[in-house]
Amino acid sequence: MKHFPAYYTIWHKSGHYGLRVFAFLVLLFLMLPILVIMPLSFNAEPFFTFTEGMLALDPEAYSFQWYQEIIDDQKWRIAIRNSFVVGVAAALIATTLGTLAAVGLASPWMPYKRLITALLLSPMIVPLIIIAAGMFFFYTQFNLVGTFTGLIIAHAALGVPFVIITVTATLSGFDRSLFVAGLSLGASPLKVFWDVVIPLIRPGVISGGLFAFVTSFDEVVLVLFLAGPEQRTIPRQMFSGLREQINPTILAVATLLVVLSALMLFVLEALRRRSVRLGGNG
């Protein structure tokens, strides 16, 4: 019985480290396809396989030609421009509407809060193919199919739920007495909201905006239904490339998207830590 605590400690530590190793192996298994794509994007040959030269680490077997192809090909340049234009515009709209919705839903006097929340978060639950088909038939009534306006509105609708979730999580630690104190000092509700509430929830707002941007940047189903040739985005161009002309340019674009996603994750983590730090100071 005297050795039971030591045995339990050893068993607990081995289980703890075993869980970490298992989680790392699962993560590695999920990341392996992405890790394989990256070196293939530098293949000097127009193949989707590792050549003998690449396996032998021959410098001549590697090339940046597929990245140069992205710059030289007008279709890819237009697709990149369209993705950023649509993504930024959709993220701004989604951030504005989602933040206002989250602030309203955080109010204890909001009627039918659960019903409204379910409706606003429904784009995350309903399959995209159903949303795309519904938007297509709805847009035809207003001649929005094949326009940037229609595509931006559709992508903003997909981004709003992410903004609501992140801002609502930030508002959960917000001290409402600060809002009341601002009103008691003679400031208008709008001024208190802009000068007091927004600075405190800014990390959540920015995180939600980044999520909305990434959602728009990576979306392809709505683009297939609603976009015309002039609104071709990066995912649509990759989809067309797989059907029309397969070459490692697609792998180069995929690698750049992975790098962009990793940068977004670093920014989100920095914002999360800042939000926790602000919450701790409060």
PDB file of C-alpha atoms in Angstrom:
ATOM      1  CA  MET A   1       0.000   0.000   0.000  1.00  0.00           C
ATOM      2  CA  LYS A   2       2.908   2.339   0.629  1.00  0.00           C
ATOM      3  CA  HIS A   3       3.986   2.033  -3.026  1.00  0.00           C
ATOM      4  CA  PHE A   4       0.503   2.717  -4.392  1.00  0.00           C
ATOM      5  CA  PRO A   5       0.934   6.521  -4.720  1.00  0.00           C
ATOM      6  CA  ALA A   6       4.235   6.125  -6.602  1.00  0.00           C
ATOM      7  CA  TYR A   7       2.712   3.457  -8.866  1.00  0.00           C
ATOM      8  CA  TYR A   8      -0.302   5.681  -9.512  1.00  0.00           C
ATOM      9  CA  THR A   9       1.978   8.626 -10.355  1.00  0.00           C
ATOM     10  CA  ILE A  10       3.972   6.569 -12.854  1.00  0.00           C
ATOM     11  CA  TRP A  11       0.771   5.201 -14.415  1.00  0.00           C
ATOM     12  CA  HIS A  12      -0.712   8.705 -14.629  1.00  0.00           C
ATOM     13  CA  LYS A  13       2.412  10.148 -16.276  1.00  0.00           C
ATOM     14  CA  SER A  14       2.676   7.285 -18.775  1.00  0.00           C
ATOM     15  CA  GLY A  15      -0.989   7.746 -19.720  1.00  0.00           C
ATOM     16  CA  HIS A  16      -0.488  11.482 -20.076  1.00  0.00           C
ATOM     17  CA  TYR A  17       2.509  11.135 -22.382  1.00  0.00           C
ATOM     18  CA  GLY A  18       0.882   8.238 -24.230  1.00  0.00           C
ATOM     19  CA  LEU A  19      -2.126  10.454 -25.004  1.00  0.00           C
ATOM     20  CA  ARG A  20       0.207  13.157 -26.284  1.00  0.00           C
ATOM     21  CA  VAL A  21       2.012  10.712 -28.571  1.00  0.00           C
ATOM     22  CA  PHE A  22      -1.291   9.349 -29.869  1.00  0.00           C
ATOM     23  CA  ALA A  23      -2.602  12.873 -30.536  1.00  0.00           C
ATOM     24  CA  PHE A  24       0.630  13.755 -32.348  1.00  0.00           C
ATOM     25  CA  LEU A  25       0.388  10.644 -34.544  1.00  0.00           C
ATOM     26  CA  VAL A  26      -3.232  11.453 -35.437  1.00  0.00           C
ATOM     27  CA  LEU A  27      -2.247  15.029 -36.285  1.00  0.00           C
ATOM     28  CA  LEU A  28       0.659  13.781 -38.392  1.00  0.00           C
ATOM     29  CA  PHE A  29      -1.674  11.417 -40.260  1.00  0.00           C
ATOM     30  CA  LEU A  30      -4.045  14.299 -41.012  1.00  0.00           C
ATOM     31  CA  MET A  31      -1.217  16.623 -42.039  1.00  0.00           C
ATOM     32  CA  LEU A  32       0.632  14.091 -44.213  1.00  0.00           C
ATOM     33  CA  PRO A  33      -1.265  14.879 -47.460  1.00  0.00           C
ATOM     34  CA  ILE A  34      -0.477  18.575 -46.998  1.00  0.00           C
ATOM     35  CA  LEU A  35       3.174  17.870 -46.245  1.00  0.00           C
ATOM     36  CA  VAL A  36       3.448  15.763 -49.417  1.00  0.00           C
ATOM     37  CA  ILE A  37       2.003  18.528 -51.605  1.00  0.00           C
ATOM     38  CA  MET A  38       4.629  21.080 -50.641  1.00  0.00           C
ATOM     39  CA  PRO A  39       7.762  19.388 -52.062  1.00  0.00           C
ATOM     40  CA  LEU A  40       5.826  18.235 -55.139  1.00  0.00           C
ATOM     41  CA  SER A  41       5.081  21.872 -55.984  1.00  0.00           C
ATOM     42  CA  PHE A  42       8.829  22.334 -56.621  1.00  0.00           C
ATOM     43  CA  ASN A  43       9.015  19.434 -59.085  1.00  0.00           C
ATOM     44  CA  ALA A  44      10.923  20.373 -62.232  1.00  0.00           C
ATOM     45  CA  GLU A  45       8.882  17.853 -64.211  1.00  0.00           C
ATOM     46  CA  PRO A  46       5.140  18.248 -64.925  1.00  0.00           C
ATOM     47  CA  PHE A  47       4.257  15.248 -62.770  1.00  0.00           C
ATOM     48  CA  PHE A  48       2.362  14.705 -59.532  1.00  0.00           C
ATOM     49  CA  THR A  49       4.905  12.157 -58.292  1.00  0.00           C
ATOM     50  CA  PHE A  50       8.383  12.258 -56.775  1.00  0.00           C
ATOM     51  CA  THR A  51      11.008  11.772 -59.485  1.00  0.00           C
ATOM     52  CA  GLU A  52      14.260   9.913 -58.940  1.00  0.00           C
ATOM     53  CA  GLY A  53      16.107  13.231 -58.893  1.00  0.00           C
ATOM     54  CA  MET A  54      13.848  14.593 -56.161  1.00  0.00           C
ATOM     55  CA  LEU A  55      14.332  11.489 -54.042  1.00  0.00           C
ATOM     56  CA  ALA A  56      18.091  11.818 -54.550  1.00  0.00           C
ATOM     57  CA  LEU A  57      17.873  15.526 -53.553  1.00  0.00           C
ATOM     58  CA  ASP A  58      19.281  16.604 -56.910  1.00  0.00           C
ATOM     59  CA  PRO A  59      19.031  20.435 -57.117  1.00  0.00           C
ATOM     60  CA  GLU A  60      18.225  20.230 -60.829  1.00  0.00           C
ATOM     61  CA  ALA A  61      15.121  18.173 -60.033  1.00  0.00           C
ATOM     62  CA  TYR A  62      13.602  21.124 -58.173  1.00  0.00           C
ATOM     63  CA  SER A  63      12.277  24.292 -59.745  1.00  0.00           C
ATOM     64  CA  PHE A  64      10.185  27.400 -59.064  1.00  0.00           C
ATOM     65  CA  GLN A  65       8.661  27.294 -62.524  1.00  0.00           C
ATOM     66  CA  TRP A  66       5.161  26.451 -61.292  1.00  0.00           C
ATOM     67  CA  TYR A  67       5.179  29.430 -58.960  1.00  0.00           C
ATOM     68  CA  GLN A  68       6.329  31.559 -61.878  1.00  0.00           C
ATOM     69  CA  GLU A  69       3.446  30.090 -63.880  1.00  0.00           C
ATOM     70  CA  ILE A  70       1.027  31.547 -61.344  1.00  0.00           C
ATOM     71  CA  ILE A  71       2.446  35.016 -62.000  1.00  0.00           C
ATOM     72  CA  ASP A  72       2.603  34.623 -65.769  1.00  0.00           C
ATOM     73  CA  ASP A  73      -0.829  33.071 -66.308  1.00  0.00           C
ATOM     74  CA  GLN A  74      -3.531  35.710 -66.578  1.00  0.00           C
ATOM     75  CA  LYS A  75      -6.241  33.306 -65.402  1.00  0.00           C
ATOM     76  CA  TRP A  76      -4.453  32.739 -62.107  1.00  0.00           C
ATOM     77  CA  ARG A  77      -3.814  36.471 -61.626  1.00  0.00           C
ATOM     78  CA  ILE A  78      -7.494  37.241 -62.164  1.00  0.00           C
ATOM     79  CA  ALA A  79      -8.516  34.411 -59.837  1.00  0.00           C
ATOM     80  CA  ILE A  80      -6.204  35.680 -57.075  1.00  0.00           C
ATOM     81  CA  ARG A  81      -7.504  39.237 -57.479  1.00  0.00           C
ATOM     82  CA  ASN A  82     -11.126  38.095 -57.414  1.00  0.00           C
ATOM     83  CA  SER A  83     -10.559  35.931 -54.323  1.00  0.00           C
ATOM     84  CA  PHE A  84      -9.061  38.824 -52.367  1.00  0.00           C
ATOM     85  CA  VAL A  85     -11.680  41.340 -53.524  1.00  0.00           C
ATOM     86  CA  VAL A  86     -14.608  39.048 -52.720  1.00  0.00           C
ATOM     87  CA  GLY A  87     -13.005  37.782 -49.498  1.00  0.00           C
ATOM     88  CA  VAL A  88     -12.203  41.220 -48.073  1.00  0.00           C
ATOM     89  CA  ALA A  89     -15.601  42.676 -49.017  1.00  0.00           C
ATOM     90  CA  ALA A  90     -17.477  39.658 -47.637  1.00  0.00           C
ATOM     91  CA  ALA A  91     -15.404  39.705 -44.432  1.00  0.00           C
ATOM     92  CA  LEU A  92     -16.131  43.404 -43.832  1.00  0.00           C
ATOM     93  CA  ILE A  93     -19.868  42.895 -44.302  1.00  0.00           C
ATOM     94  CA  ALA A  94     -19.920  39.716 -42.209  1.00  0.00           C
ATOM     95  CA  THR A  95     -17.865  41.335 -39.428  1.00  0.00           C
ATOM     96  CA  THR A  96     -20.146  44.357 -39.225  1.00  0.00           C
ATOM     97  CA  LEU A  97     -23.400  42.401 -39.260  1.00  0.00           C
ATOM     98  CA  GLY A  98     -22.077  39.578 -37.070  1.00  0.00           C
ATOM     99  CA  THR A  99     -20.731  41.950 -34.423  1.00  0.00           C
ATOM    100  CA  LEU A 100     -24.010  43.857 -34.211  1.00  0.00           C
ATOM    101  CA  ALA A 101     -25.931  40.578 -34.030  1.00  0.00           C
ATOM    102  CA  ALA A 102     -23.671  39.214 -31.282  1.00  0.00           C
ATOM    103  CA  VAL A 103     -24.023  42.386 -29.220  1.00  0.00           C
ATOM    104  CA  GLY A 104     -27.798  42.222 -29.585  1.00  0.00           C
ATOM    105  CA  LEU A 105     -27.930  38.533 -28.677  1.00  0.00           C
ATOM    106  CA  ALA A 106     -25.748  39.167 -25.623  1.00  0.00           C
ATOM    107  CA  SER A 107     -28.411  41.443 -24.188  1.00  0.00           C
ATOM    108  CA  PRO A 108     -30.478  39.753 -21.456  1.00  0.00           C
ATOM    109  CA  TRP A 109     -33.586  41.557 -22.722  1.00  0.00           C
ATOM    110  CA  MET A 110     -33.380  40.113 -26.244  1.00  0.00           C
ATOM    111  CA  PRO A 111     -36.673  38.312 -27.088  1.00  0.00           C
ATOM    112  CA  TYR A 112     -36.668  34.970 -28.909  1.00  0.00           C
ATOM    113  CA  LYS A 113     -32.912  34.767 -28.444  1.00  0.00           C
ATOM    114  CA  ARG A 114     -32.601  31.026 -29.110  1.00  0.00           C
ATOM    115  CA  LEU A 115     -34.719  31.144 -32.263  1.00  0.00           C
ATOM    116  CA  ILE A 116     -32.800  34.106 -33.692  1.00  0.00           C
ATOM    117  CA  THR A 117     -29.466  32.491 -32.821  1.00  0.00           C
ATOM    118  CA  ALA A 118     -30.484  29.259 -34.551  1.00  0.00           C
ATOM    119  CA  LEU A 119     -31.514  31.164 -37.687  1.00  0.00           C
ATOM    120  CA  LEU A 120     -28.278  33.178 -37.795  1.00  0.00           C
ATOM    121  CA  LEU A 121     -26.113  30.101 -37.289  1.00  0.00           C
ATOM    122  CA  SER A 122     -28.032  27.957 -39.766  1.00  0.00           C
ATOM    123  CA  PRO A 123     -25.532  28.534 -42.651  1.00  0.00           C
ATOM    124  CA  MET A 124     -23.040  26.456 -40.625  1.00  0.00           C
ATOM    125  CA  ILE A 125     -25.492  23.546 -40.356  1.00  0.00           C
ATOM    126  CA  VAL A 126     -27.353  23.475 -43.668  1.00  0.00           C
ATOM    127  CA  PRO A 127     -25.363  21.699 -46.431  1.00  0.00           C
ATOM    128  CA  LEU A 128     -23.699  24.131 -48.818  1.00  0.00           C
ATOM    129  CA  ILE A 129     -25.254  22.507 -51.864  1.00  0.00           C
ATOM    130  CA  ILE A 130     -28.723  23.355 -50.512  1.00  0.00           C
ATOM    131  CA  ILE A 131     -27.700  26.926 -49.709  1.00  0.00           C
ATOM    132  CA  ALA A 132     -26.161  27.343 -53.156  1.00  0.00           C
ATOM    133  CA  ALA A 133     -29.221  25.987 -54.962  1.00  0.00           C
ATOM    134  CA  GLY A 134     -31.563  28.168 -52.908  1.00  0.00           C
ATOM    135  CA  MET A 135     -29.464  31.282 -53.497  1.00  0.00           C
ATOM    136  CA  PHE A 136     -29.284  30.560 -57.205  1.00  0.00           C
ATOM    137  CA  PHE A 137     -33.073  30.481 -57.600  1.00  0.00           C
ATOM    138  CA  PHE A 138     -33.443  33.512 -55.324  1.00  0.00           C
ATOM    139  CA  TYR A 139     -30.744  35.508 -57.149  1.00  0.00           C
ATOM    140  CA  THR A 140     -32.331  34.902 -60.537  1.00  0.00           C
ATOM    141  CA  GLN A 141     -35.252  37.079 -59.407  1.00  0.00           C
ATOM    142  CA  PHE A 142     -32.887  40.038 -58.920  1.00  0.00           C
ATOM    143  CA  ASN A 143     -30.341  39.377 -61.712  1.00  0.00           C
ATOM    144  CA  LEU A 144     -27.566  38.796 -59.169  1.00  0.00           C
ATOM    145  CA  VAL A 145     -26.285  35.536 -60.668  1.00  0.00           C
ATOM    146  CA  GLY A 146     -22.900  36.060 -62.310  1.00  0.00           C
ATOM    147  CA  THR A 147     -22.182  39.318 -60.435  1.00  0.00           C
ATOM    148  CA  PHE A 148     -19.641  40.287 -57.801  1.00  0.00           C
ATOM    149  CA  THR A 149     -22.417  41.764 -55.664  1.00  0.00           C
ATOM    150  CA  GLY A 150     -24.297  38.486 -55.468  1.00  0.00           C
ATOM    151  CA  LEU A 151     -21.138  36.508 -54.735  1.00  0.00           C
ATOM    152  CA  ILE A 152     -20.035  38.905 -51.989  1.00  0.00           C
ATOM    153  CA  ILE A 153     -23.462  38.803 -50.326  1.00  0.00           C
ATOM    154  CA  ALA A 154     -23.487  34.988 -50.454  1.00  0.00           C
ATOM    155  CA  HIS A 155     -20.007  34.713 -48.946  1.00  0.00           C
ATOM    156  CA  ALA A 156     -20.879  37.286 -46.280  1.00  0.00           C
ATOM    157  CA  ALA A 157     -23.883  35.160 -45.288  1.00  0.00           C
ATOM    158  CA  LEU A 158     -21.523  32.203 -44.767  1.00  0.00           C
ATOM    159  CA  GLY A 159     -19.131  34.292 -42.676  1.00  0.00           C
ATOM    160  CA  VAL A 160     -21.674  35.868 -40.314  1.00  0.00           C
ATOM    161  CA  PRO A 161     -22.047  32.760 -38.073  1.00  0.00           C
ATOM    162  CA  PHE A 162     -18.290  32.610 -37.438  1.00  0.00           C
ATOM    163  CA  VAL A 163     -18.256  36.266 -36.416  1.00  0.00           C
ATOM    164  CA  ILE A 164     -21.250  35.776 -34.112  1.00  0.00           C
ATOM    165  CA  ILE A 165     -19.601  32.827 -32.366  1.00  0.00           C
ATOM    166  CA  THR A 166     -16.233  34.529 -31.794  1.00  0.00           C
ATOM    167  CA  VAL A 167     -17.697  37.871 -30.705  1.00  0.00           C
ATOM    168  CA  THR A 168     -20.236  36.166 -28.439  1.00  0.00           C
ATOM    169  CA  ALA A 169     -17.406  34.237 -26.783  1.00  0.00           C
ATOM    170  CA  THR A 170     -15.568  37.518 -26.191  1.00  0.00           C
ATOM    171  CA  LEU A 171     -18.700  39.206 -24.840  1.00  0.00           C
ATOM    172  CA  SER A 172     -19.170  36.413 -22.305  1.00  0.00           C
ATOM    173  CA  GLY A 173     -16.383  37.964 -20.224  1.00  0.00           C
ATOM    174  CA  PHE A 174     -17.500  41.556 -20.771  1.00  0.00           C
ATOM    175  CA  ASP A 175     -18.457  43.525 -17.664  1.00  0.00           C
ATOM    176  CA  ARG A 176     -21.754  45.253 -18.482  1.00  0.00           C
ATOM    177  CA  SER A 177     -21.239  47.670 -15.604  1.00  0.00           C
ATOM    178  CA  LEU A 178     -18.679  49.451 -17.797  1.00  0.00           C
ATOM    179  CA  PHE A 179     -21.431  50.205 -20.314  1.00  0.00           C
ATOM    180  CA  VAL A 180     -23.728  51.484 -17.562  1.00  0.00           C
ATOM    181  CA  ALA A 181     -20.892  53.592 -16.133  1.00  0.00           C
ATOM    182  CA  GLY A 182     -20.332  55.217 -19.515  1.00  0.00           C
ATOM    183  CA  LEU A 183     -24.022  56.087 -19.795  1.00  0.00           C
ATOM    184  CA  SER A 184     -24.038  57.509 -16.273  1.00  0.00           C
ATOM    185  CA  LEU A 185     -21.229  59.878 -17.259  1.00  0.00           C
ATOM    186  CA  GLY A 186     -23.405  61.426 -19.955  1.00  0.00           C
ATOM    187  CA  ALA A 187     -22.135  59.593 -23.059  1.00  0.00           C
ATOM    188  CA  SER A 188     -24.579  58.389 -25.695  1.00  0.00           C
ATOM    189  CA  PRO A 189     -25.101  54.617 -26.142  1.00  0.00           C
ATOM    190  CA  LEU A 190     -23.377  54.764 -29.529  1.00  0.00           C
ATOM    191  CA  LYS A 191     -20.328  56.555 -28.089  1.00  0.00           C
ATOM    192  CA  VAL A 192     -20.086  54.114 -25.189  1.00  0.00           C
ATOM    193  CA  PHE A 193     -20.341  51.214 -27.607  1.00  0.00           C
ATOM    194  CA  TRP A 194     -17.604  52.626 -29.857  1.00  0.00           C
ATOM    195  CA  ASP A 195     -15.229  53.869 -27.119  1.00  0.00           C
ATOM    196  CA  VAL A 196     -15.755  51.196 -24.443  1.00  0.00           C
ATOM    197  CA  VAL A 197     -17.244  48.018 -25.873  1.00  0.00           C
ATOM    198  CA  ILE A 198     -15.422  47.817 -29.212  1.00  0.00           C
ATOM    199  CA  PRO A 199     -11.868  48.155 -27.760  1.00  0.00           C
ATOM    200  CA  LEU A 200     -12.580  45.331 -25.296  1.00  0.00           C
ATOM    201  CA  ILE A 201     -14.065  42.941 -27.848  1.00  0.00           C
ATOM    202  CA  ARG A 202     -11.713  43.915 -30.693  1.00  0.00           C
ATOM    203  CA  PRO A 203      -9.727  40.607 -30.568  1.00  0.00           C
ATOM    204  CA  GLY A 204     -12.950  38.643 -31.052  1.00  0.00           C
ATOM    205  CA  VAL A 205     -14.108  40.946 -33.833  1.00  0.00           C
ATOM    206  CA  ILE A 206     -10.811  40.614 -35.706  1.00  0.00           C
ATOM    207  CA  SER A 207     -10.796  36.836 -35.207  1.00  0.00           C
ATOM    208  CA  GLY A 208     -14.324  36.607 -36.569  1.00  0.00           C
ATOM    209  CA  GLY A 209     -13.349  38.753 -39.549  1.00  0.00           C
ATOM    210  CA  LEU A 210     -10.398  36.490 -40.295  1.00  0.00           C
ATOM    211  CA  PHE A 211     -12.610  33.406 -40.083  1.00  0.00           C
ATOM    212  CA  ALA A 212     -15.098  35.060 -42.459  1.00  0.00           C
ATOM    213  CA  PHE A 213     -12.285  35.910 -44.887  1.00  0.00           C
ATOM    214  CA  VAL A 214     -10.873  32.384 -44.856  1.00  0.00           C
ATOM    215  CA  THR A 215     -14.374  30.937 -45.333  1.00  0.00           C
ATOM    216  CA  SER A 216     -14.878  33.105 -48.406  1.00  0.00           C
ATOM    217  CA  PHE A 217     -11.356  32.529 -49.724  1.00  0.00           C
ATOM    218  CA  ASP A 218     -11.731  28.741 -49.574  1.00  0.00           C
ATOM    219  CA  GLU A 219     -15.341  28.444 -50.767  1.00  0.00           C
ATOM    220  CA  VAL A 220     -16.059  26.739 -54.110  1.00  0.00           C
ATOM    221  CA  VAL A 221     -19.657  25.421 -54.061  1.00  0.00           C
ATOM    222  CA  LEU A 222     -21.328  28.832 -54.081  1.00  0.00           C
ATOM    223  CA  VAL A 223     -18.889  30.009 -56.741  1.00  0.00           C
ATOM    224  CA  LEU A 224     -19.830  27.109 -59.007  1.00  0.00           C
ATOM    225  CA  PHE A 225     -23.518  28.026 -58.701  1.00  0.00           C
ATOM    226  CA  LEU A 226     -23.447  31.827 -58.580  1.00  0.00           C
ATOM    227  CA  ALA A 227     -20.283  33.065 -60.303  1.00  0.00           C
ATOM    228  CA  GLY A 228     -19.725  33.697 -63.972  1.00  0.00           C
ATOM    229  CA  PRO A 229     -16.458  33.638 -65.943  1.00  0.00           C
ATOM    230  CA  GLU A 230     -15.525  37.096 -64.671  1.00  0.00           C
ATOM    231  CA  GLN A 231     -15.964  36.091 -61.013  1.00  0.00           C
ATOM    232  CA  ARG A 232     -13.649  33.080 -61.139  1.00  0.00           C
ATOM    233  CA  THR A 233     -11.836  32.656 -57.804  1.00  0.00           C
ATOM    234  CA  ILE A 234      -8.833  30.550 -56.788  1.00  0.00           C
ATOM    235  CA  PRO A 235     -10.859  27.461 -55.715  1.00  0.00           C
ATOM    236  CA  ARG A 236     -12.889  27.689 -58.943  1.00  0.00           C
ATOM    237  CA  GLN A 237      -9.704  27.971 -61.003  1.00  0.00           C
ATOM    238  CA  MET A 238      -8.211  24.968 -59.184  1.00  0.00           C
ATOM    239  CA  PHE A 239     -11.405  22.997 -59.819  1.00  0.00           C
ATOM    240  CA  SER A 240     -11.271  23.884 -63.511  1.00  0.00           C
ATOM    241  CA  GLY A 241      -7.563  23.083 -63.668  1.00  0.00           C
ATOM    242  CA  LEU A 242      -8.142  19.578 -62.347  1.00  0.00           C
ATOM    243  CA  ARG A 243     -10.701  19.008 -65.107  1.00  0.00           C
ATOM    244  CA  GLU A 244      -9.013  20.755 -68.044  1.00  0.00           C
ATOM    245  CA  GLN A 245      -5.228  20.818 -67.640  1.00  0.00           C
ATOM    246  CA  ILE A 246      -3.508  19.062 -64.759  1.00  0.00           C
ATOM    247  CA  ASN A 247      -0.054  20.387 -63.882  1.00  0.00           C
ATOM    248  CA  PRO A 248       1.874  21.151 -60.680  1.00  0.00           C
ATOM    249  CA  THR A 249       0.715  24.777 -60.793  1.00  0.00           C
ATOM    250  CA  ILE A 250      -2.273  23.595 -58.756  1.00  0.00           C
ATOM    251  CA  LEU A 251       0.131  22.168 -56.169  1.00  0.00           C
ATOM    252  CA  ALA A 252       1.977  25.495 -56.022  1.00  0.00           C
ATOM    253  CA  VAL A 253      -1.284  27.340 -55.420  1.00  0.00           C
ATOM    254  CA  ALA A 254      -2.270  24.789 -52.766  1.00  0.00           C
ATOM    255  CA  THR A 255       1.071  25.319 -51.023  1.00  0.00           C
ATOM    256  CA  LEU A 256       0.542  29.080 -50.979  1.00  0.00           C
ATOM    257  CA  LEU A 257      -2.939  28.567 -49.541  1.00  0.00           C
ATOM    258  CA  VAL A 258      -1.489  26.350 -46.797  1.00  0.00           C
ATOM    259  CA  VAL A 259       1.072  29.037 -45.941  1.00  0.00           C
ATOM    260  CA  LEU A 260      -1.677  31.681 -45.878  1.00  0.00           C
ATOM    261  CA  SER A 261      -3.809  29.492 -43.599  1.00  0.00           C
ATOM    262  CA  ALA A 262      -0.849  28.945 -41.258  1.00  0.00           C
ATOM    263  CA  LEU A 263      -0.270  32.706 -41.026  1.00  0.00           C
ATOM    264  CA  MET A 264      -3.955  33.187 -40.252  1.00  0.00           C
ATOM    265  CA  LEU A 265      -3.718  30.611 -37.473  1.00  0.00           C
ATOM    266  CA  PHE A 266      -0.725  32.400 -35.938  1.00  0.00           C
ATOM    267  CA  VAL A 267      -2.651  35.685 -36.006  1.00  0.00           C
ATOM    268  CA  LEU A 268      -5.713  34.057 -34.454  1.00  0.00           C
ATOM    269  CA  GLU A 269      -3.597  32.503 -31.706  1.00  0.00           C
ATOM    270  CA  ALA A 270      -2.000  35.890 -30.976  1.00  0.00           C
ATOM    271  CA  LEU A 271      -5.449  37.473 -30.791  1.00  0.00           C
ATOM    272  CA  ARG A 272      -6.695  34.694 -28.520  1.00  0.00           C
ATOM    273  CA  ARG A 273      -3.823  35.203 -26.109  1.00  0.00           C
ATOM    274  CA  ARG A 274      -4.407  38.945 -26.137  1.00  0.00           C
ATOM    275  CA  SER A 275      -8.096  38.401 -25.401  1.00  0.00           C
ATOM    276  CA  VAL A 276      -7.237  36.111 -22.478  1.00  0.00           C
ATOM    277  CA  ARG A 277      -4.742  38.661 -21.186  1.00  0.00           C
ATOM    278  CA  LEU A 278      -7.307  41.455 -21.369  1.00  0.00           C
ATOM    279  CA  GLY A 279      -9.859  39.243 -19.633  1.00  0.00           C
ATOM    280  CA  GLY A 280      -7.360  38.500 -16.888  1.00  0.00           C
ATOM    281  CA  ASN A 281      -6.616  42.189 -16.402  1.00  0.00           C
ATOM    282  CA  GLY A 282     -10.365  42.865 -16.159  1.00  0.00           C
TER     283      GLY A 282
END
